[in-house]
Tab-separated table of C-alpha atoms in Angstrom:
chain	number	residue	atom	x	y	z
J	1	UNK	CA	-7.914	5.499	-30.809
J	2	UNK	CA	-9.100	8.098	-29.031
J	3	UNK	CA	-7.430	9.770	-26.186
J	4	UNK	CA	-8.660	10.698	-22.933
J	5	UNK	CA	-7.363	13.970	-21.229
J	6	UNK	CA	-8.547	12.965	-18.000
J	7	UNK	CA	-6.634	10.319	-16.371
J	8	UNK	CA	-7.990	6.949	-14.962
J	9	UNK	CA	-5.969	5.475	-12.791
J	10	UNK	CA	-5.803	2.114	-10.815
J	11	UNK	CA	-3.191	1.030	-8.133
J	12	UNK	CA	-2.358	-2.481	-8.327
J	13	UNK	CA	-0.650	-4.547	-5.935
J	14	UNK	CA	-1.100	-6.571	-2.816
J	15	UNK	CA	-4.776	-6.490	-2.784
J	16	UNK	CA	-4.971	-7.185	-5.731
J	17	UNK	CA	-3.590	-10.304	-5.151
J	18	UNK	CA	-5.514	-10.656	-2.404
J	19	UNK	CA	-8.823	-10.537	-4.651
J	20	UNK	CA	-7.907	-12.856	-6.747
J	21	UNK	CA	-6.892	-15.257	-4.169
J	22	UNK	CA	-10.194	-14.506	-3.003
J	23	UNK	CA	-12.197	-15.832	-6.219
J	24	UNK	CA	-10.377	-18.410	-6.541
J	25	UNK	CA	-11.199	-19.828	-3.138
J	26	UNK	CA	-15.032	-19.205	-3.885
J	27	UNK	CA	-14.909	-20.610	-7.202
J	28	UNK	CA	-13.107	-24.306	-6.216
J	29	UNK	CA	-15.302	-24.423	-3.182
J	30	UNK	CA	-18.332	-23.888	-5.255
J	31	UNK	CA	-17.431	-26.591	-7.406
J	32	UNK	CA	-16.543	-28.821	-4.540
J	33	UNK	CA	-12.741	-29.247	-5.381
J	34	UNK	CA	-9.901	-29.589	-3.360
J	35	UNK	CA	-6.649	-27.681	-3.655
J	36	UNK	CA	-5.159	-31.161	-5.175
J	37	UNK	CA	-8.323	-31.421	-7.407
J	38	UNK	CA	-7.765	-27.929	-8.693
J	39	UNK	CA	-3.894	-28.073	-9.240
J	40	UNK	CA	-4.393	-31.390	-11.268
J	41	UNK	CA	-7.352	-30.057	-13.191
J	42	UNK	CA	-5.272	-26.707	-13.970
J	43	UNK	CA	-1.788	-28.243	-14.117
J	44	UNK	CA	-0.500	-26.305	-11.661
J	45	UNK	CA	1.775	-27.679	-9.059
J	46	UNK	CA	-0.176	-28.321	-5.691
J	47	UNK	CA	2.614	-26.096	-3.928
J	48	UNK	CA	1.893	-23.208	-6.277
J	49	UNK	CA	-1.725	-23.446	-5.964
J	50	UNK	CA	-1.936	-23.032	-2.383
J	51	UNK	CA	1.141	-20.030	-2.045
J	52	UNK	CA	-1.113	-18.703	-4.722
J	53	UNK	CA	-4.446	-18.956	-2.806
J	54	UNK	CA	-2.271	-17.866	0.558
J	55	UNK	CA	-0.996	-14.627	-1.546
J	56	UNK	CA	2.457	-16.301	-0.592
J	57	UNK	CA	2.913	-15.765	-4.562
J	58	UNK	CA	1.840	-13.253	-6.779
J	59	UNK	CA	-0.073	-15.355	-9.699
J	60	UNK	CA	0.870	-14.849	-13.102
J	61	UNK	CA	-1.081	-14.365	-16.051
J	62	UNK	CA	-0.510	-17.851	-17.279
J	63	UNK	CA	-1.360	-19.281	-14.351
J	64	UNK	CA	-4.474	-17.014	-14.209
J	65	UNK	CA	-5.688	-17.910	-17.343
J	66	UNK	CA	-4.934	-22.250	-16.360
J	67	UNK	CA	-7.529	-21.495	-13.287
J	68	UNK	CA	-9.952	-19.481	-15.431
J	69	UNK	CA	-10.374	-22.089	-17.599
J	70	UNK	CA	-9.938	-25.093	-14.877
J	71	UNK	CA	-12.748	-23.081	-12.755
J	72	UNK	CA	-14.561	-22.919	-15.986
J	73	UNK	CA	-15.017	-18.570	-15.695
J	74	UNK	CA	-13.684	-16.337	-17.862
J	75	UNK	CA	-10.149	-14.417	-16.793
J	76	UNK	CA	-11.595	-11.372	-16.203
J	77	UNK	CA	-14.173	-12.914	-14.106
J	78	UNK	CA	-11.652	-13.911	-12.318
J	79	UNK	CA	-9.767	-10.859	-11.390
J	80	UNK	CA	-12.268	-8.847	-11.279
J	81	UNK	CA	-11.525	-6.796	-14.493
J	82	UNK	CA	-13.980	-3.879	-15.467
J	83	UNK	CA	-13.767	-3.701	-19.501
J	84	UNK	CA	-13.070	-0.090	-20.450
J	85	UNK	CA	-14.437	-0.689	-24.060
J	86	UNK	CA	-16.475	-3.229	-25.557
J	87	UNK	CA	-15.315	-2.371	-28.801
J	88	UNK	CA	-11.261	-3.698	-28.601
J	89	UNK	CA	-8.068	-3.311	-26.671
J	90	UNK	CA	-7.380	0.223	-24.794
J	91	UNK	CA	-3.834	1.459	-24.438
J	92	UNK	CA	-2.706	2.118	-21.027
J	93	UNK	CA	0.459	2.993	-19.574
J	94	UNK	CA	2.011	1.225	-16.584
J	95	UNK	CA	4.228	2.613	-14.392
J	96	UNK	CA	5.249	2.340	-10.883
J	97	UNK	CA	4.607	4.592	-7.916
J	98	UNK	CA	8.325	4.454	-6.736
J	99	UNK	CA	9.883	4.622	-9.989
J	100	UNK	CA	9.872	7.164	-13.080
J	101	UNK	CA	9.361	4.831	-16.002
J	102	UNK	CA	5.720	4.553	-17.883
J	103	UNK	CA	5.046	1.225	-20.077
J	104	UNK	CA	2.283	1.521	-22.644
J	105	UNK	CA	0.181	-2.027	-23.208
J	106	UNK	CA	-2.678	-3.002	-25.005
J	107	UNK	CA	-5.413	-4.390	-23.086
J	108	UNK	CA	-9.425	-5.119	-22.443
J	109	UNK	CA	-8.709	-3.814	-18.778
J	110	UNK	CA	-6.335	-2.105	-16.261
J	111	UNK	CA	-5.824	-5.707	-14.545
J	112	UNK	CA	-5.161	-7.495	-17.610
J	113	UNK	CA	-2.909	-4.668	-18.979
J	114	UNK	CA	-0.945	-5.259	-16.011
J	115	UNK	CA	-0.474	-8.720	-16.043
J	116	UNK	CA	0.134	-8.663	-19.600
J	117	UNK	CA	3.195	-6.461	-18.890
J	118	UNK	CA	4.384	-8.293	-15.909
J	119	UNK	CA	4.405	-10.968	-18.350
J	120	UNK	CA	6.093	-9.222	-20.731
J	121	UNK	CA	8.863	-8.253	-18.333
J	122	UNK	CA	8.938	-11.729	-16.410
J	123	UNK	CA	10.023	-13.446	-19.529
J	124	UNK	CA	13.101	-11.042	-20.194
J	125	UNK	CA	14.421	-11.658	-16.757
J	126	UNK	CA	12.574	-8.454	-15.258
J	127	UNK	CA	9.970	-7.014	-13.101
J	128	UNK	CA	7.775	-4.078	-11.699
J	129	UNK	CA	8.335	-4.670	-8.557
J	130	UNK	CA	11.458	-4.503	-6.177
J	131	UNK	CA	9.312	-6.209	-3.334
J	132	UNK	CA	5.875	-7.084	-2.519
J	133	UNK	CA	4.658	-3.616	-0.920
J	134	UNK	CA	5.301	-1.859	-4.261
J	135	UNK	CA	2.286	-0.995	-6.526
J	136	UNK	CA	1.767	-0.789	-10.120
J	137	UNK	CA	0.087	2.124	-11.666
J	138	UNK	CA	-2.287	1.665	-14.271
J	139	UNK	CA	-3.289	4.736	-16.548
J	140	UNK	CA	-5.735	3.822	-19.086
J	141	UNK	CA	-5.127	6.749	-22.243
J	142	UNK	CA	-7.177	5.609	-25.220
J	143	UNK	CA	-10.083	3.771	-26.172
J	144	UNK	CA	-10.398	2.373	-29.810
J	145	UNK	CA	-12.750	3.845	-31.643
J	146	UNK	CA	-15.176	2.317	-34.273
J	147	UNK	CA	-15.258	2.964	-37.752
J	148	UNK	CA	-19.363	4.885	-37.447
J	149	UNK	CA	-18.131	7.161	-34.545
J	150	UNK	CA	-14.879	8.103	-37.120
J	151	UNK	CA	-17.731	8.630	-39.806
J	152	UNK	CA	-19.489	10.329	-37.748
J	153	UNK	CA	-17.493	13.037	-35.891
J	154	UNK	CA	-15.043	13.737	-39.225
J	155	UNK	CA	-16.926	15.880	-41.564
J	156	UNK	CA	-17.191	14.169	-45.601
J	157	UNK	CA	-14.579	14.991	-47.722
J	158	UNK	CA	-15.293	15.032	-51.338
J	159	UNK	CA	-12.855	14.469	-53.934
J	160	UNK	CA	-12.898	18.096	-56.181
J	161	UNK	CA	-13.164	19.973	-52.434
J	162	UNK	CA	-10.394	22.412	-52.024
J	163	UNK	CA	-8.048	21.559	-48.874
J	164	UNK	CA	-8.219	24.994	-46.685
J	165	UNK	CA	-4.344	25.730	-45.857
């Protein structure tokens, strides 16, 4: 893993919601479904789907990955994710703007890390956010690195070389 000193951040909340709500809109009325269509297609209620494409509800990761699939695009198609490394999952720590606690998660992007962790929390009974103006912080602080850039940047070590102390 390598570790960036730099930080690079993204602030997640409403609009992200928002964007996603967005696609999701575009994508059914591409394919010429209805809200009923979709939900039955995705297995989501009817009553979810439409709070969802509202942003009356924030959509879970779940849920994200049903309409991915139902839409027939990938999940980070979906919302929008930029993949920070082609190579694996990045660590990133999420944290939130109003409180002083930092989260790491493993991830292919800053928007999946964070709905991976909402997740996380969600099924313990938990959650980032005390109400819907809040924002999640996502840091990302390590890429993973391949095995030819380790061979590369470490010099060879041969086995009768003396270890320098």
């Amino acid at each position: 893993m390598r570790f960036y000193g730099d930080s690079i951040l993204e602030r997640i909340g409403y609009d992200f919601y928002c964007d996603v709500a967005i696609n999701i809109v575009d994508k059914r009325k591409a394919l010429g479904l209805t809200q009923e269509q979709l939900a039955k297609k995705s297995g989501i209620k009817l009553s979810r789907l439409s709070n969802i494409e509202n942003v009356k509800h924030r959509i879970r990761l779940d849920e994200v990955e049903k309409l991915a699939k139902a839409l027939d695009v990938t999940v980070n198609n979906l919302i929008n994710a930029k993949l920070d490394s082609q190579v694996g999952d990045c660590l990133y720590i999420v944290s939130t703007e109003r409180v002083d606690f930092k989260l790491y998660q493993k991830a292919t992007s800053k928007r999946m890390a964070f709905l991976k962790l909402e997740k996380r929390l969600n099924d313990i009974g938990s959650s980032l956010f005390g109400n819907p103006r809040d924002r999640a912080v996502v840091e990302l602080v390590g890429v993973p690195v391949t095995k030819q850039e380790l061979q590369d940047k470490l010099p060879k070590f041969k086995e009768d070389q003396r270890i320098e102390k």
